[in-house]
Every structure is written in structure tokens, then in C-alpha cells.
Coordinates of C-alpha atoms in Angstrom, one line a residue:
X1 CA 177.4 -79.3 -48.2
X2 CA 174.6 -77.4 -46.8
X3 CA 174.1 -78.1 -42.9
X4 CA 171.3 -77.6 -41.4
X5 CA 170.1 -77.5 -37.7
X6 CA 167.2 -79.6 -35.8
X7 CA 165.5 -81.1 -33.4
X8 CA 167.8 -84.1 -33.0
X9 CA 171.8 -82.7 -34.1
X10 CA 173.6 -80.9 -37.1
X11 CA 172.7 -82.2 -40.5
X12 CA 175.1 -82.4 -43.3
X13 CA 173.3 -82.6 -46.8
X14 CA 175.8 -83.5 -49.6
X15 CA 174.6 -81.7 -52.6
X16 CA 176.2 -84.0 -55.0
X17 CA 174.1 -86.9 -53.9
X18 CA 171.3 -85.8 -51.7
X19 CA 172.9 -87.7 -48.9
X20 CA 172.4 -86.4 -45.3
X21 CA 173.7 -87.4 -42.2
X22 CA 173.0 -86.2 -38.6
X23 CA 175.8 -85.4 -36.0
X24 CA 175.0 -85.2 -32.6
X25 CA 175.3 -83.6 -29.6
X26 CA 176.5 -84.8 -26.0
X27 CA 173.3 -84.1 -24.7
X28 CA 171.2 -87.3 -24.0
X29 CA 168.0 -84.8 -24.5
X30 CA 167.7 -83.8 -28.0
X31 CA 169.6 -80.7 -28.2
X32 CA 166.4 -78.3 -30.3
X33 CA 169.0 -76.2 -32.7
X34 CA 168.1 -73.3 -34.4
X35 CA 170.6 -69.9 -35.3
X36 CA 173.5 -70.3 -37.3
X37 CA 176.2 -67.7 -36.8
X38 CA 179.6 -68.5 -38.4
X39 CA 182.5 -67.5 -36.7
X40 CA 185.1 -68.1 -38.2
X41 CA 185.9 -71.7 -40.9
X42 CA 186.7 -73.9 -38.3
X43 CA 184.2 -72.8 -35.3
X44 CA 180.1 -71.3 -36.0
X45 CA 177.9 -70.4 -33.3
X46 CA 175.1 -72.7 -33.1
X47 CA 171.9 -71.8 -31.2
X48 CA 169.6 -74.0 -29.1
X49 CA 165.8 -73.3 -28.3
X50 CA 166.2 -74.6 -24.7
X51 CA 169.9 -76.2 -23.8
X52 CA 171.9 -72.6 -24.8
X53 CA 174.3 -72.1 -27.3
X54 CA 176.9 -74.3 -28.6
X55 CA 180.0 -74.4 -31.0
X56 CA 180.8 -75.8 -34.0
X57 CA 182.8 -77.4 -36.3
X58 CA 182.0 -78.0 -39.4
X59 CA 185.5 -78.9 -40.7
X60 CA 185.4 -81.9 -38.7
X61 CA 182.0 -81.4 -38.1
X62 CA 182.4 -81.9 -34.2
X63 CA 180.9 -79.5 -31.2
X64 CA 183.8 -78.7 -29.2
X65 CA 181.9 -76.3 -26.7
X66 CA 178.3 -75.2 -24.7
X67 CA 177.4 -72.1 -23.4
X68 CA 174.4 -71.8 -21.0
X69 CA 172.7 -68.8 -20.0
X70 CA 170.5 -67.8 -17.5
X71 CA 168.5 -64.6 -15.6
X72 CA 171.4 -64.6 -12.6
X73 CA 170.2 -66.2 -10.5
X74 CA 171.5 -69.6 -9.1
X75 CA 168.2 -71.6 -8.9
X76 CA 167.0 -70.1 -12.2
X77 CA 166.6 -72.3 -15.4
X78 CA 167.9 -72.0 -18.2
X79 CA 166.0 -69.6 -20.6
X80 CA 165.3 -70.1 -24.5
X81 CA 166.8 -68.1 -26.4
X82 CA 165.1 -66.8 -29.9
X83 CA 167.4 -65.7 -31.9
X84 CA 171.0 -65.3 -32.4
X85 CA 173.3 -62.4 -34.0
X86 CA 177.2 -61.1 -34.5
X87 CA 177.5 -58.1 -35.9
X88 CA 179.4 -56.7 -38.6
X89 CA 181.7 -55.3 -35.4
X90 CA 182.2 -58.8 -33.6
X91 CA 179.5 -58.8 -31.1
X92 CA 177.3 -61.7 -30.8
X93 CA 173.6 -61.1 -28.9
X94 CA 171.7 -63.1 -27.9
X95 CA 167.7 -62.6 -27.2
X96 CA 166.7 -64.6 -24.2
X97 CA 162.9 -64.9 -23.2
X98 CA 164.9 -63.1 -20.2
X99 CA 166.3 -60.7 -22.0
X100 CA 169.4 -59.7 -24.2
X101 CA 172.6 -61.5 -23.5
X102 CA 176.1 -60.9 -25.2
X103 CA 179.5 -62.6 -25.0
X104 CA 182.1 -61.6 -23.4
X105 CA 185.1 -63.3 -24.8
X106 CA 188.2 -61.9 -21.7
X107 CA 185.9 -64.5 -19.8
X108 CA 184.1 -66.3 -22.7
X109 CA 181.0 -66.6 -21.0
X110 CA 177.8 -64.8 -22.3
X111 CA 176.5 -62.1 -19.8
X112 CA 173.2 -60.2 -19.8
X113 CA 173.4 -56.4 -20.9
X114 CA 172.7 -54.1 -18.4
X115 CA 169.6 -52.0 -19.2
X116 CA 170.7 -48.6 -20.4
X117 CA 168.9 -44.7 -18.3
X118 CA 166.8 -44.8 -21.7
X119 CA 165.3 -48.2 -21.2
X120 CA 162.4 -47.3 -18.7
X121 CA 160.2 -49.7 -19.8
X122 CA 162.7 -52.2 -19.1
X123 CA 162.8 -53.7 -22.6
X124 CA 166.3 -55.1 -22.4
X125 CA 164.5 -57.6 -18.9
X126 CA 161.7 -58.6 -20.7
X127 CA 160.8 -61.5 -24.0
X128 CA 162.8 -60.3 -26.8
X129 CA 161.9 -62.2 -30.0
X130 CA 163.8 -61.5 -33.5
X131 CA 167.7 -59.1 -34.3
X132 CA 169.3 -57.6 -36.9
X133 CA 171.6 -54.8 -37.6
X134 CA 171.3 -52.0 -39.8
X135 CA 174.4 -50.3 -41.8
X136 CA 175.0 -47.4 -38.6
X137 CA 175.5 -50.8 -36.8
X138 CA 172.3 -50.4 -34.2
X139 CA 170.6 -53.3 -33.6
X140 CA 167.1 -53.5 -34.0
X141 CA 165.4 -56.2 -31.6
X142 CA 161.6 -57.2 -31.7
X143 CA 159.9 -57.9 -28.4
X144 CA 156.4 -57.8 -27.1
X145 CA 155.8 -54.6 -27.3
X146 CA 157.2 -53.6 -30.6
X147 CA 160.1 -53.0 -31.9
X148 CA 163.7 -50.7 -30.7
X149 CA 166.9 -49.8 -31.9
X150 CA 169.5 -50.3 -29.9
X151 CA 173.3 -48.9 -30.0
X152 CA 176.4 -51.6 -29.2
X153 CA 178.4 -48.6 -28.8
X154 CA 177.3 -46.6 -25.7
X155 CA 174.7 -49.6 -24.4
X156 CA 171.5 -47.4 -24.6
X157 CA 168.0 -47.4 -26.5
X158 CA 168.1 -44.6 -29.6
X159 CA 164.5 -45.8 -31.1
X160 CA 161.7 -47.2 -29.9
X161 CA 157.9 -48.2 -31.4
X162 CA 156.5 -49.4 -28.5
X163 CA 154.3 -46.0 -28.5
X164 CA 151.8 -48.4 -31.6
X165 CA 149.9 -50.5 -29.4
X166 CA 148.3 -52.1 -33.1
X167 CA 152.3 -53.3 -33.4
X168 CA 152.2 -55.8 -31.0
X169 CA 154.4 -58.4 -30.3
X170 CA 157.0 -57.9 -32.6
X171 CA 159.1 -61.6 -34.1
X172 CA 161.5 -60.8 -36.9
X173 CA 163.4 -57.7 -38.5
X174 CA 165.6 -57.0 -41.5
X175 CA 166.2 -53.3 -43.1
X176 CA 166.8 -52.5 -47.2
X177 CA 169.0 -51.6 -48.8
X178 CA 167.6 -48.1 -47.7
X179 CA 168.0 -48.9 -44.8
X180 CA 163.8 -49.2 -44.0
X181 CA 162.8 -51.7 -41.3
X182 CA 160.5 -54.6 -41.5
X183 CA 159.1 -56.5 -39.8
X184 CA 155.7 -59.1 -38.8
X185 CA 154.1 -58.4 -35.8
X186 CA 152.3 -62.0 -34.7
X187 CA 148.9 -60.2 -34.6
X188 CA 148.5 -57.8 -36.6
X189 CA 150.8 -58.9 -39.9
X190 CA 153.7 -57.4 -41.7
X191 CA 155.1 -53.2 -40.6
X192 CA 157.3 -51.4 -42.4
X193 CA 159.1 -48.5 -41.0
X194 CA 160.7 -45.3 -43.7
X195 CA 163.3 -44.0 -42.5
X196 CA 163.8 -41.0 -43.8
X197 CA 160.0 -39.4 -43.3
X198 CA 159.6 -42.0 -39.6
X199 CA 156.6 -42.9 -40.4
X200 CA 155.1 -46.5 -40.1
X201 CA 153.4 -48.9 -42.8
X202 CA 151.3 -51.1 -41.7
X203 CA 150.3 -54.2 -44.3
X204 CA 147.4 -56.0 -42.4
X205 CA 146.2 -59.4 -43.1
X206 CA 142.8 -57.6 -44.6
X207 CA 144.8 -57.8 -47.6
X208 CA 145.0 -61.3 -47.8
X209 CA 148.6 -62.0 -47.0
X210 CA 149.7 -65.1 -44.8
X211 CA 149.5 -65.0 -41.6
X212 CA 152.9 -65.8 -39.7
X213 CA 154.5 -67.0 -36.7
X214 CA 158.0 -67.4 -35.9
X215 CA 159.0 -67.5 -39.5
X216 CA 161.4 -64.9 -41.1
X217 CA 162.1 -61.6 -42.7
X218 CA 165.1 -61.1 -45.3
X219 CA 166.1 -59.0 -47.4
X220 CA 168.1 -59.4 -51.4
X221 CA 170.8 -58.5 -53.1
X222 CA 168.0 -57.2 -55.8
X223 CA 166.3 -55.4 -53.3
X224 CA 163.3 -56.7 -51.9
X225 CA 162.2 -58.0 -49.3
X226 CA 160.4 -60.9 -48.2
X227 CA 158.2 -62.1 -45.2
X228 CA 158.3 -66.4 -44.5
X229 CA 154.0 -67.6 -43.3
X230 CA 152.0 -69.6 -42.8
X231 CA 151.8 -72.0 -46.6
X232 CA 153.6 -68.7 -48.2
X233 CA 156.4 -66.0 -48.8
X234 CA 155.5 -62.3 -49.9
X235 CA 157.8 -60.5 -52.0
X236 CA 157.5 -56.9 -51.3
X237 CA 158.9 -53.8 -53.9
X238 CA 160.9 -50.8 -50.5
X239 CA 161.5 -49.3 -54.5
X240 CA 158.6 -49.2 -55.3
X241 CA 156.9 -48.1 -51.6
X242 CA 159.3 -44.5 -51.8
X243 CA 157.9 -43.4 -54.7
X244 CA 154.5 -43.7 -53.8
X245 CA 153.5 -40.5 -54.6
X246 CA 149.2 -41.0 -54.3
X247 CA 147.1 -38.3 -53.5
X248 CA 143.7 -39.2 -52.0
X249 CA 139.9 -37.8 -52.3
X250 CA 137.3 -36.9 -50.1
X251 CA 133.6 -37.1 -50.4
X252 CA 131.2 -36.8 -47.5
X253 CA 128.3 -39.9 -48.8
X254 CA 125.1 -39.9 -46.7
X255 CA 124.4 -38.3 -43.5
X256 CA 121.2 -39.3 -40.6
X257 CA 119.0 -37.4 -37.6
X258 CA 118.1 -39.8 -35.3
X259 CA 118.4 -43.4 -37.6
X260 CA 116.6 -41.3 -40.3
X261 CA 117.4 -40.8 -44.1
X262 CA 117.7 -37.3 -44.6
X263 CA 119.3 -35.7 -47.9
X264 CA 121.0 -32.2 -47.9
X265 CA 120.3 -29.2 -49.8
X266 CA 122.2 -27.1 -51.6
X267 CA 121.9 -23.5 -51.7
X268 CA 124.8 -22.4 -53.6
X269 CA 127.4 -24.6 -56.1
X270 CA 129.6 -26.5 -52.9
X271 CA 127.4 -25.0 -50.2
X272 CA 125.7 -28.5 -48.3
X273 CA 123.5 -28.2 -45.9
X274 CA 121.4 -30.3 -43.2
X275 CA 118.5 -28.7 -41.0
X276 CA 116.8 -30.1 -37.7
X277 CA 114.1 -29.6 -35.9
X278 CA 114.2 -29.2 -32.7
X279 CA 114.2 -33.0 -30.7
X280 CA 116.4 -34.1 -33.9
X281 CA 119.9 -33.5 -31.5
X282 CA 121.5 -37.4 -32.7
X283 CA 123.0 -37.2 -36.1
X284 CA 125.2 -39.8 -38.2
X285 CA 127.4 -38.7 -40.8
X286 CA 129.3 -40.9 -43.4
X287 CA 132.4 -39.7 -45.8
X288 CA 135.0 -41.9 -48.5
X289 CA 138.4 -41.7 -49.1
X290 CA 138.7 -42.5 -52.3
X291 CA 142.2 -44.3 -52.4
X292 CA 141.7 -47.8 -52.8
X293 CA 145.4 -49.1 -53.4
X294 CA 145.6 -49.9 -49.7
X295 CA 143.1 -49.5 -47.6
X296 CA 144.8 -50.4 -44.4
X297 CA 147.0 -47.2 -45.4
X298 CA 143.8 -45.1 -45.1
X299 CA 142.9 -42.2 -42.4
X300 CA 140.0 -40.3 -41.7
X301 CA 139.4 -36.9 -40.2
X302 CA 137.4 -34.7 -39.6
X303 CA 136.8 -31.2 -36.7
X304 CA 133.8 -29.8 -35.9
X305 CA 133.3 -25.9 -35.4
X306 CA 132.5 -24.4 -33.9
X307 CA 134.4 -26.5 -31.0
X308 CA 137.7 -27.4 -31.3
X309 CA 140.4 -26.2 -33.9
X310 CA 142.6 -29.4 -34.4
X311 CA 141.9 -32.2 -36.1
X312 CA 140.3 -35.3 -34.7
X313 CA 141.2 -38.9 -36.2
X314 CA 138.6 -41.4 -36.8
X315 CA 138.4 -45.5 -37.3
X316 CA 136.9 -44.9 -40.5
X317 CA 134.2 -42.7 -42.4
X318 CA 131.9 -43.0 -39.9
X319 CA 131.0 -40.5 -37.8
X320 CA 128.1 -40.5 -35.3
X321 CA 127.2 -37.3 -33.1
X322 CA 124.5 -37.2 -30.3
X323 CA 122.7 -34.6 -28.5
X324 CA 124.5 -31.7 -30.6
X325 CA 123.0 -28.7 -28.4
X326 CA 120.3 -26.3 -31.1
X327 CA 122.8 -24.0 -32.9
X328 CA 124.4 -23.9 -36.3
X329 CA 127.3 -25.9 -37.0
X330 CA 130.1 -26.4 -39.7
X331 CA 131.5 -30.3 -40.0
X332 CA 135.3 -30.7 -42.0
X333 CA 136.8 -34.2 -42.9
X334 CA 139.4 -34.7 -45.2
X335 CA 141.8 -37.6 -46.1
X336 CA 145.6 -39.6 -45.8
X337 CA 147.7 -41.9 -47.3
X338 CA 150.4 -43.6 -44.9
X339 CA 152.2 -44.2 -47.3
X340 CA 152.7 -40.9 -49.2
X341 CA 151.8 -38.8 -46.0
X342 CA 149.8 -36.4 -48.2
X343 CA 146.3 -35.7 -47.4
X344 CA 142.8 -34.6 -49.4
X345 CA 140.9 -31.2 -49.7
X346 CA 138.2 -30.9 -47.4
X347 CA 134.5 -32.0 -48.0
X348 CA 132.5 -29.7 -45.5
X349 CA 128.4 -29.5 -44.8
X350 CA 126.9 -27.5 -43.0
X351 CA 124.6 -28.8 -40.0
X352 CA 121.7 -26.4 -38.2
X353 CA 120.0 -27.2 -35.6
X354 CA 116.6 -25.9 -33.9
X355 CA 115.6 -24.4 -31.0
X356 CA 113.5 -26.0 -29.3
X357 CA 111.2 -22.7 -27.7
X358 CA 112.5 -22.9 -23.3
X359 CA 116.4 -22.6 -25.7
X360 CA 115.4 -19.2 -27.2
X361 CA 116.5 -16.3 -26.2
X362 CA 113.4 -14.6 -25.1
X363 CA 112.8 -18.3 -22.9
X364 CA 116.4 -17.6 -21.4
X365 CA 115.8 -14.4 -20.1
X366 CA 112.0 -14.9 -18.7
X367 CA 114.5 -17.9 -16.2
X368 CA 117.1 -16.0 -14.8
X369 CA 114.3 -14.0 -13.2
X370 CA 112.6 -16.9 -12.3
X371 CA 116.0 -17.6 -10.9
X372 CA 116.6 -14.4 -9.7
X373 CA 112.6 -15.3 -7.2
X374 CA 113.5 -18.5 -5.9
X375 CA 117.4 -17.4 -5.3
X376 CA 115.7 -15.1 -3.1
X377 CA 112.9 -16.8 -1.8
X378 CA 115.8 -19.9 -0.8
X379 CA 117.9 -17.3 0.7
X380 CA 114.7 -15.7 3.1
X381 CA 113.5 -19.4 4.0
X382 CA 118.2 -20.0 4.8
X383 CA 117.1 -16.7 7.4
X384 CA 114.2 -18.4 8.7
X385 CA 115.8 -21.9 9.0
X386 CA 118.8 -20.6 11.4
X387 CA 116.1 -18.4 13.5
X388 CA 114.3 -21.9 14.1
X389 CA 118.2 -23.2 14.4
X390 CA 118.7 -20.6 17.2
X391 CA 115.7 -20.8 19.4
X392 CA 115.8 -24.5 18.9
X393 CA 119.6 -24.2 20.7
X394 CA 118.5 -21.1 22.8
X395 CA 115.5 -24.5 24.1
X396 CA 118.5 -26.6 25.0
X397 CA 119.6 -24.3 27.3
X398 CA 116.7 -22.9 29.1
X399 CA 115.8 -27.1 29.1
X400 CA 119.5 -28.0 30.5
X401 CA 118.4 -25.0 33.5
X402 CA 115.4 -26.7 34.3
X403 CA 117.2 -30.0 34.4
X404 CA 119.2 -28.6 36.9
X405 CA 116.9 -26.9 39.0
X406 CA 114.6 -30.9 38.8
X407 CA 117.8 -32.1 38.9
X408 CA 117.9 -30.3 42.4
X409 CA 115.1 -30.9 43.3
X410 CA 114.1 -27.9 46.5
X411 CA 112.5 -31.8 48.2
X412 CA 114.9 -33.6 47.9
X413 CA 116.9 -31.5 49.6
X414 CA 114.6 -30.6 52.2
X415 CA 113.8 -34.1 53.0
X416 CA 117.6 -34.8 53.0
X417 CA 118.3 -32.3 55.2
X418 CA 115.6 -33.4 57.6
X419 CA 116.5 -36.9 56.9
X420 CA 120.3 -35.5 57.9
X421 CA 119.1 -33.9 61.6
X422 CA 116.6 -36.8 62.1
X423 CA 120.2 -38.5 61.9
X424 CA 121.7 -36.4 64.7
X425 CA 118.6 -36.2 67.3
X426 CA 118.3 -40.2 67.1
X427 CA 122.5 -39.7 68.0
X428 CA 123.3 -41.5 64.9
X429 CA 126.4 -39.3 64.3
X430 CA 128.1 -42.2 61.7
X431 CA 125.0 -42.3 59.6
X432 CA 124.3 -38.0 59.5
X433 CA 128.1 -37.7 58.8
X434 CA 127.4 -40.9 55.7
X435 CA 124.4 -39.2 54.5
X436 CA 126.1 -35.5 54.7
X437 CA 128.9 -36.7 52.9
X438 CA 127.1 -39.0 49.9
X439 CA 124.3 -35.7 49.9
X440 CA 127.4 -32.9 49.2
X441 CA 129.2 -34.9 47.4
X442 CA 125.6 -35.4 45.0
X443 CA 125.2 -32.4 45.4
X444 CA 128.9 -31.0 43.7
X445 CA 128.5 -33.6 41.2
X446 CA 125.1 -32.6 39.6
X447 CA 126.9 -28.6 40.1
X448 CA 130.0 -29.9 37.9
X449 CA 128.3 -31.8 35.7
X450 CA 125.8 -29.3 34.7
X451 CA 129.6 -26.9 33.1
X452 CA 128.8 -29.8 30.6
X453 CA 126.4 -30.9 27.6
X454 CA 127.1 -34.6 27.8
X455 CA 129.5 -36.4 30.9
X456 CA 131.3 -39.7 31.0
X457 CA 129.1 -42.7 31.7
X458 CA 131.3 -43.7 34.1
X459 CA 130.6 -40.4 35.7
X460 CA 127.0 -40.4 35.8
X461 CA 126.1 -43.5 37.2
X462 CA 128.9 -42.7 40.2
X463 CA 125.8 -39.5 40.1
X464 CA 122.9 -42.2 40.2
X465 CA 124.3 -44.6 43.1
X466 CA 124.8 -41.4 44.8
X467 CA 121.2 -40.7 45.1
X468 CA 120.1 -43.8 45.2
X469 CA 121.9 -45.0 48.1
X470 CA 120.8 -41.5 49.7
X471 CA 116.9 -42.5 48.7
X472 CA 117.9 -45.9 50.1
X473 CA 118.8 -43.9 54.0
X474 CA 115.6 -41.8 53.2
X475 CA 113.4 -44.9 53.0
X476 CA 115.2 -46.8 55.6
X477 CA 116.2 -49.4 53.2
X478 CA 113.1 -50.3 52.2
X479 CA 113.7 -50.6 49.1
X480 CA 116.8 -53.9 47.8
X481 CA 117.8 -52.1 43.8
X482 CA 120.8 -53.3 41.3
X483 CA 122.1 -51.3 38.7
X484 CA 124.3 -53.2 36.4
X485 CA 126.0 -51.7 32.9
X486 CA 126.8 -53.4 30.4
X487 CA 130.6 -53.5 30.5
X488 CA 132.2 -52.1 27.2
X489 CA 130.4 -48.6 27.7
X490 CA 132.0 -48.1 31.3
X491 CA 135.0 -48.7 29.5
X492 CA 135.1 -46.6 26.6
X493 CA 134.4 -43.0 25.4
X494 CA 131.5 -42.9 26.1
X495 CA 129.5 -39.3 27.1
X496 CA 125.5 -38.7 27.4
X497 CA 123.5 -35.8 28.9
X498 CA 124.1 -35.8 32.7
X499 CA 121.8 -37.6 35.4
X500 CA 119.4 -37.9 32.4
X501 CA 117.1 -41.1 33.4
X502 CA 117.7 -39.3 37.6
X503 CA 114.2 -38.5 37.7
X504 CA 112.4 -41.8 36.6
X505 CA 114.9 -43.3 39.3
X506 CA 113.8 -41.3 41.3
X507 CA 110.1 -41.0 40.7
X508 CA 110.3 -44.7 41.2
X509 CA 111.1 -45.2 44.5
X510 CA 109.4 -41.7 45.6
X511 CA 105.9 -42.7 43.9
X512 CA 106.1 -46.7 42.9
X513 CA 107.6 -47.9 46.3
X514 CA 107.3 -45.5 48.5
X515 CA 103.2 -45.7 48.5
X516 CA 103.4 -49.9 49.0
X517 CA 103.1 -52.0 51.2
X518 CA 105.1 -54.7 49.9
X519 CA 107.8 -56.7 51.9
X520 CA 110.2 -57.5 48.5
X521 CA 110.5 -54.1 46.9
X522 CA 113.1 -53.0 44.0
X523 CA 113.5 -52.0 41.4
X524 CA 116.2 -52.3 38.3
X525 CA 118.7 -49.9 36.7
X526 CA 120.0 -51.9 33.2
X527 CA 122.3 -49.9 30.3
X528 CA 122.8 -51.7 27.3
X529 CA 124.7 -50.9 23.8
X530 CA 122.7 -52.3 21.0
X531 CA 124.6 -50.9 17.7
X532 CA 124.6 -47.7 17.7
X533 CA 122.3 -47.0 20.1
X534 CA 123.0 -47.1 24.6
X535 CA 119.2 -48.4 26.5
X536 CA 118.0 -47.6 29.3
X537 CA 115.8 -49.7 31.0
X538 CA 114.6 -48.7 33.9
X539 CA 111.9 -51.0 36.0
X540 CA 110.5 -51.3 39.6
X541 CA 107.5 -53.3 41.4
X542 CA 105.8 -50.5 42.7
X543 CA 101.8 -49.6 42.8
X544 CA 101.9 -48.8 39.0
X545 CA 101.3 -45.0 37.5
X546 CA 97.6 -45.2 38.2
X547 CA 97.7 -45.9 42.2
X548 CA 100.6 -43.1 42.2
X549 CA 98.3 -40.4 41.1
X550 CA 95.9 -41.3 43.2
X551 CA 98.5 -40.9 46.4
X552 CA 99.3 -37.2 44.3
X553 CA 95.9 -36.1 43.5
X554 CA 94.7 -36.5 47.4
X555 CA 98.1 -35.5 49.3
X556 CA 99.7 -33.1 47.3
X557 CA 96.4 -31.4 45.1
X558 CA 98.2 -28.0 44.6
X559 CA 101.7 -30.0 43.6
X560 CA 102.6 -30.0 39.3
X561 CA 105.2 -32.1 39.2
X562 CA 107.8 -30.7 36.0
X563 CA 110.6 -33.7 36.4
X564 CA 109.4 -36.4 34.1
X565 CA 108.3 -33.3 31.3
X566 CA 111.9 -31.3 31.5
X567 CA 113.1 -34.8 30.9
X568 CA 111.2 -35.9 28.0
X569 CA 111.9 -32.6 26.0
X570 CA 115.7 -33.5 27.3
X571 CA 115.4 -36.5 25.5
X572 CA 114.2 -36.0 22.6
X573 CA 115.6 -32.7 22.0
X574 CA 119.3 -34.4 22.4
X575 CA 118.3 -37.4 20.4
X576 CA 117.4 -34.8 17.6
X577 CA 120.8 -32.7 17.4
X578 CA 122.1 -36.8 16.3
X579 CA 119.5 -36.7 13.4
X580 CA 118.0 -39.7 14.9
X581 CA 113.9 -39.9 16.6
X582 CA 113.3 -41.1 20.1
X583 CA 111.4 -40.6 23.5
X584 CA 110.9 -42.4 27.2
X585 CA 109.2 -45.5 27.2
X586 CA 106.9 -46.0 29.5
X587 CA 105.2 -49.6 29.3
X588 CA 102.9 -50.1 33.1
X589 CA 103.3 -54.2 34.4
X590 CA 100.6 -56.0 35.7
X591 CA 100.7 -59.3 37.1
X592 CA 98.4 -62.9 36.3
X593 CA 95.6 -61.4 38.1
X594 CA 95.4 -58.3 36.1
X595 CA 96.5 -55.9 39.3
X596 CA 99.5 -53.1 38.8
X597 CA 102.5 -54.2 39.9
X598 CA 104.8 -51.7 38.3
X599 CA 106.9 -49.5 36.0
X600 CA 108.8 -50.4 33.0
X601 CA 111.1 -47.1 31.6
X602 CA 112.4 -48.0 27.9
X603 CA 114.7 -45.0 26.8
X604 CA 117.4 -45.4 23.2
X605 CA 119.1 -42.1 22.7
X606 CA 122.5 -41.9 19.7
X607 CA 125.4 -43.8 22.0
X608 CA 128.5 -40.7 21.4

């Protein structure tokens, strides 16, 4: 009788008359049976692709038991099984999509094999395919990254072929009489690991071998190895492979420079040369390994001297060198064969790349002299830049002192003291006290701010408010004002030069509003955050700059105002330190009749 596992159940064929009968499992769905592994005369293990492992009695022709496998999670579906193997020691292994399982006879269940410490890639927990056992008891397992050997005795992985990227997914495996490992890859073909010399030999599809997909790989008693493929079976002869001793030859065939074929010259026997003009730096050299047994097992090596003395492997005999510097090179090539492990003799060609005139020694010496002169010039220029930076910093310090003096304007102080005296003379003690209190706070604020280049914006606004209050008291509430600051500026940690806009506010009050007879005089200050800039806007409805200039020429012909000039310099220099350009923009305002109706000042500085 012949027993055949099928998708629907177990088929038994009577070999005397070739009649068949199908025996079903107790499942309501097709069991999808695969590998049959005998345990005894009355109990066979039968692998199912998606429904676990069955136990079949070949005498009674019934299924007696079914074992399910999962990855350990209660909610996980049953894992697919790809192979079943019973070792010579009676251990039953199952290769699944969820890793490696073994049958525990004491607990009568399949348990997952825990990864060993040597399994750094967690190979035993990945998708596993075929298995086979060698004479030493190692279990060879096919993975999606190559083949590995597992020792059931100590539970460790003892051999890994995953470091060869050409292998890929290994489907089925077997060993021959010499314990060499044979396996097939889904993408690259058939492979053999020669155990004695530790070499991998490839039999690729490019040799005309049939493509394989979940096929068999088996050895027979006559020493042959068979690999199942699409519509064909391949027979391998391991004994011939082990006796193979062919030594390949090597020959440099031709060369081209910048895409143009270039012939060799021979100054002496065995002395092949090629000389290239300046600029001809892209060189292509082709050489061949003379061995036509199995082209896929030929290996190509080269080394270019002077340079790396180690031999470099290339995919084929086609070498391309880009932008070779001028000089003399020695290119050596050789070949080898994976089957025999032997190397050929070497073939050599001498390459000479002639230099341009600017690559000669006299030009290099001249270049060194020019570079030295240029370095001296750069050092001299750098010293000048440092001097200019020092002068710029000194100018900033002087401008800060000038700004302090401008903020403590003697006329303002004198007028403030006169106002205090006037309040006292008129017996306005409360107003005099209030004025004196604000005046002293402003002076103290100015002195404190002079100690730092930048002050918090909120503190700067406090000083500006004190100044405006004093001017309003001084001019008897002749005007109204409004200071509007974007809330994010007050709540954030923004720092600005102290009293930067005070001279512009003073100019608006003293020269724009004080000389006007309008009843609705006002000025407004707006401070906005625009991206990474702070924008100040000071606007008044006074007499304008032209009439203000006339008043100054008439009333104070010898007075020279420097407050605005100092503020303008402070703005420009501050923005320069922040690597931006910026200055104050003053705009004259006019009513519908073209009569001057005030001034607007806009200032932009970098937010800090």
C-alpha cells in the first residue's frame, strides 16, 4: 500500500490494482495534509499546513489525535506549518511561520523552542521552512535570511549562513554522504556547503536550472542529490564536485580612456603599458577569468598600486576608474573558482596619467608662495577688521553715554524743577509732591538703566510713562495720550535698549504739541511684535516738522538739538549688532487741505 497526504485527507493506494480510497479527518474543513513522519507501526505524525499536527494509524486507517500550535498568545490564530522532522534521537520538530516548535512527550504537547543566546537575530522566532538532520545530530533549518544549524543537545545555534545576502529564502535542505549541506533558494537557485573546506558553491538559475518553489531536496543511497523544480528534477553529483581541481586563467583584454578604445604598448615581454594625456582620467579596463565550467562560480579580483594593497573583488571583469590623479599606477588582476578554491596567476598593466602644467612641481612651489602671501594678506585684513570692530564698540559706548546725557537733558531737568517750584509757590503741595516723586523715580530709572545695555520692555515702558506724566503736568494737561503695547511683549521676556523712543516722544510733545493751539491735541505710542522684530509707532497731531523748525529758528537760533541724532545712531548700531538694517522712518502728516497735521515715526528693531 502507498499512503499519500492530500488537501482533503489521507489517500491509500492498493499497489496490486492501483485503486485508491480517501480517509477523512474529523474536521469540517479540508485538513491540508503535508509531511508524513512515522513514529511507530501504528502511529504516524502527519503535518497539516494550517490545522496543526495529526496522528494517523496506518493499520486501522484512522486519525486518532490532533495537536494545535500557536505563538503563545491566547488570541493568536494557529500558525502555519512548513515542515515536520523527527530526529535520530526521537525529537519531533515543527518549522512554522511563528518559529520552531518541539513535541514535549511528558506533557503531550508542542512547545515553542526558546531562542538561544547565540541567536542574536531571533532566527528561531521568524518564518521557518524546511529542515534536515546531519550525522552529528545538528538540525539544519531554512529561514527567510539563509540557513542555520541548531544543536538540540544544548539548545544553541551552532552555524549561520545568514551573512551571505545572495542566499535569501531557503526552502528545503538535505545532506549527502559526505555530510555536505544542499539547499535551494527561492530567488537565487541551488547551493552546496562543502563542509571540509567551509565554502558555499552556487548553482544559479542562469545555468539553465529549473526554478523551484517549496520543492523537495533529497539525497539517495547511490550518493546523488536531487532537487525538485518547475517541470524538472535536477541531479547533482557530489563526488565529482569534491574532486574538482580546475585552475582558471586570467587575461586583460582591452581598455578605453574617456570612452575611446586605447591600444596597449609593450616595452618588453610581460610589460604592458598605457600612457594617457592630461585630462584623460576616466579609464575602463576589461579582463576575463578563463574558466567555462561554471561561470557563476568565477570570482574576479583586482588591486591598484600605489594604494590599497588588499585584493578587491568585483562583480565581473569590468573595471572603471574615475578621475585618477596624475601619476604612475600598477593594476593587477586575478581570478578564482569557488568550486576548487584556487587562484589564477596575475596579469598586470602599467598606467601613466600625465600631469597638466599646473600639476608640475614648479607650479606647486609657486602656489605655496602665493598661498603664503595670501595668508599674510588675510591676517593683515583680519587685524584691520578687529580694529574696526573695536572702534565700533567704542562708538557704541560713546553713543550710550550721549544717550544718557540726552535722556538727562538739562533743559528738561531745569523745566521740571521750575514746575515743582511753581507748584510750591502756588501752594499746590500735593501736585508738587506728586511731580517730585515721579521726577525722582524717572531719574533713578534712567540711572539704573544706564548700567545695562538692554532692559526689560515692561520696565522701559514704566520709565516712558513717568516721562509722559511729567510732561503732561508740565503743560497743564494740554494734550491726551495713549500708549498701546501688544500683550505678548509685556508678558514675554523681551529686552530693548533703554528709553530708545523717549527723544521722539519728547520731540512730539515739546516741538509738535506745545506750539499748537488746537483743542484736540494728542499723541499715541504703539508697540507691536512682527515676526522677530519689534515695531514702534509714535504719532501726534501737532504743527509738523516744518513749522516746528521755524519756531526753533526764531526762538532758539543758536540751539543745536542732538537728541534725535543720538537716537538714530543708537537704532542703526543696535540693528547692526543684530545683523539687520534698520533706522527711524519719519513721515509728515497732512489733512485734506494739505495743511501739516502732525508727524509719524516708525522704528523697527530686532526682538531680543
